[in-house]
Amino acid sequence: MSRSNSWMAGTALGLAIVAGPTVAAGEELPPDIRNDRNVVRADRLVQNQDHGAALESLDVVLARQRGRPGAA
């Protein structure tokens, strides 16, 4: 994992711990943080050679960036 990905993962974890269980579930996090979490997840999945799940995680990020309704 690159240094910036480690920082993003640490930031997301810190926000989840401070904000409580609702935010930890990802429901109220800002879109940028949710995207960062999915990118970090995709990076981990690629390292574990789970390419299909990594693509799904990146599809969510792309859908959000394109403004598709229903993007988690």
Short mmCIF file of C-alpha atoms in Angstrom, two decimals:
data_model
loop_
_atom_site.label_atom_id
_atom_site.label_comp_id
_atom_site.label_asym_id
_atom_site.label_seq_id
_atom_site.Cartn_x
_atom_site.Cartn_y
_atom_site.Cartn_z
CA MET A 1 0.00 0.00 0.00
CA SER A 2 1.38 3.41 -0.87
CA ARG A 3 2.03 6.06 1.73
CA SER A 4 -0.97 8.17 0.65
CA ASN A 5 -3.27 5.13 0.79
CA SER A 6 -2.05 4.42 4.32
CA TRP A 7 -2.79 8.00 5.28
CA MET A 8 -6.29 7.82 3.75
CA ALA A 9 -7.02 4.56 5.52
CA GLY A 10 -5.83 6.01 8.83
CA THR A 11 -7.94 9.11 8.33
CA ALA A 12 -11.05 7.07 7.53
CA LEU A 13 -10.45 4.85 10.56
CA GLY A 14 -9.97 7.89 12.80
CA LEU A 15 -13.20 9.43 11.55
CA ALA A 16 -15.05 6.18 12.14
CA ILE A 17 -13.78 5.91 15.70
CA VAL A 18 -14.53 9.53 16.59
CA ALA A 19 -17.92 9.77 14.89
CA GLY A 20 -19.45 6.61 16.29
CA PRO A 21 -21.26 3.58 14.89
CA THR A 22 -23.49 5.38 12.38
CA VAL A 23 -20.57 6.93 10.57
CA ALA A 24 -18.52 3.76 10.95
CA ALA A 25 -21.12 2.04 8.78
CA GLY A 26 -20.33 4.60 6.06
CA GLU A 27 -23.83 6.06 5.93
CA GLU A 28 -22.99 9.67 6.78
CA LEU A 29 -19.43 10.06 5.58
CA PRO A 30 -18.77 12.70 2.94
CA PRO A 31 -18.57 11.36 -0.62
CA ASP A 32 -14.82 12.02 -0.83
CA ILE A 33 -14.16 9.89 2.25
CA ARG A 34 -16.42 7.11 0.95
CA ASN A 35 -14.53 7.18 -2.35
CA ASP A 36 -11.19 7.06 -0.53
CA ARG A 37 -12.38 4.06 1.49
CA ASN A 38 -13.39 2.23 -1.69
CA VAL A 39 -10.06 3.02 -3.37
CA VAL A 40 -8.15 1.71 -0.33
CA ARG A 41 -10.40 -1.37 -0.29
CA ALA A 42 -9.73 -1.95 -3.99
CA ASP A 43 -5.98 -1.65 -3.39
CA ARG A 44 -6.15 -4.30 -0.67
CA LEU A 45 -8.26 -6.57 -2.84
CA VAL A 46 -5.76 -6.31 -5.70
CA GLN A 47 -2.94 -7.19 -3.29
CA ASN A 48 -4.98 -10.25 -2.30
CA GLN A 49 -5.57 -11.03 -5.99
CA ASP A 50 -9.35 -10.63 -5.67
CA HIS A 51 -9.62 -8.65 -8.90
CA GLY A 52 -13.37 -9.05 -9.37
CA ALA A 53 -14.15 -7.51 -5.98
CA ALA A 54 -11.58 -4.76 -6.60
CA LEU A 55 -13.33 -3.86 -9.86
CA GLU A 56 -16.69 -3.72 -8.07
CA SER A 57 -15.24 -1.35 -5.47
CA LEU A 58 -13.81 0.90 -8.19
CA ASP A 59 -17.11 0.81 -10.09
CA VAL A 60 -18.76 2.34 -7.02
CA VAL A 61 -16.19 5.16 -7.03
CA LEU A 62 -16.70 5.81 -10.75
CA ALA A 63 -20.47 5.79 -10.36
CA ARG A 64 -20.25 8.40 -7.61
CA GLN A 65 -17.93 10.59 -9.66
CA ARG A 66 -20.33 10.44 -12.59
CA GLY A 67 -23.22 11.31 -10.30
CA ARG A 68 -25.23 8.16 -10.91
CA PRO A 69 -28.18 7.81 -8.61
CA GLY A 70 -28.08 4.81 -6.32
CA ALA A 71 -24.31 4.66 -6.07
CA ALA A 72 -23.57 3.43 -2.57
#
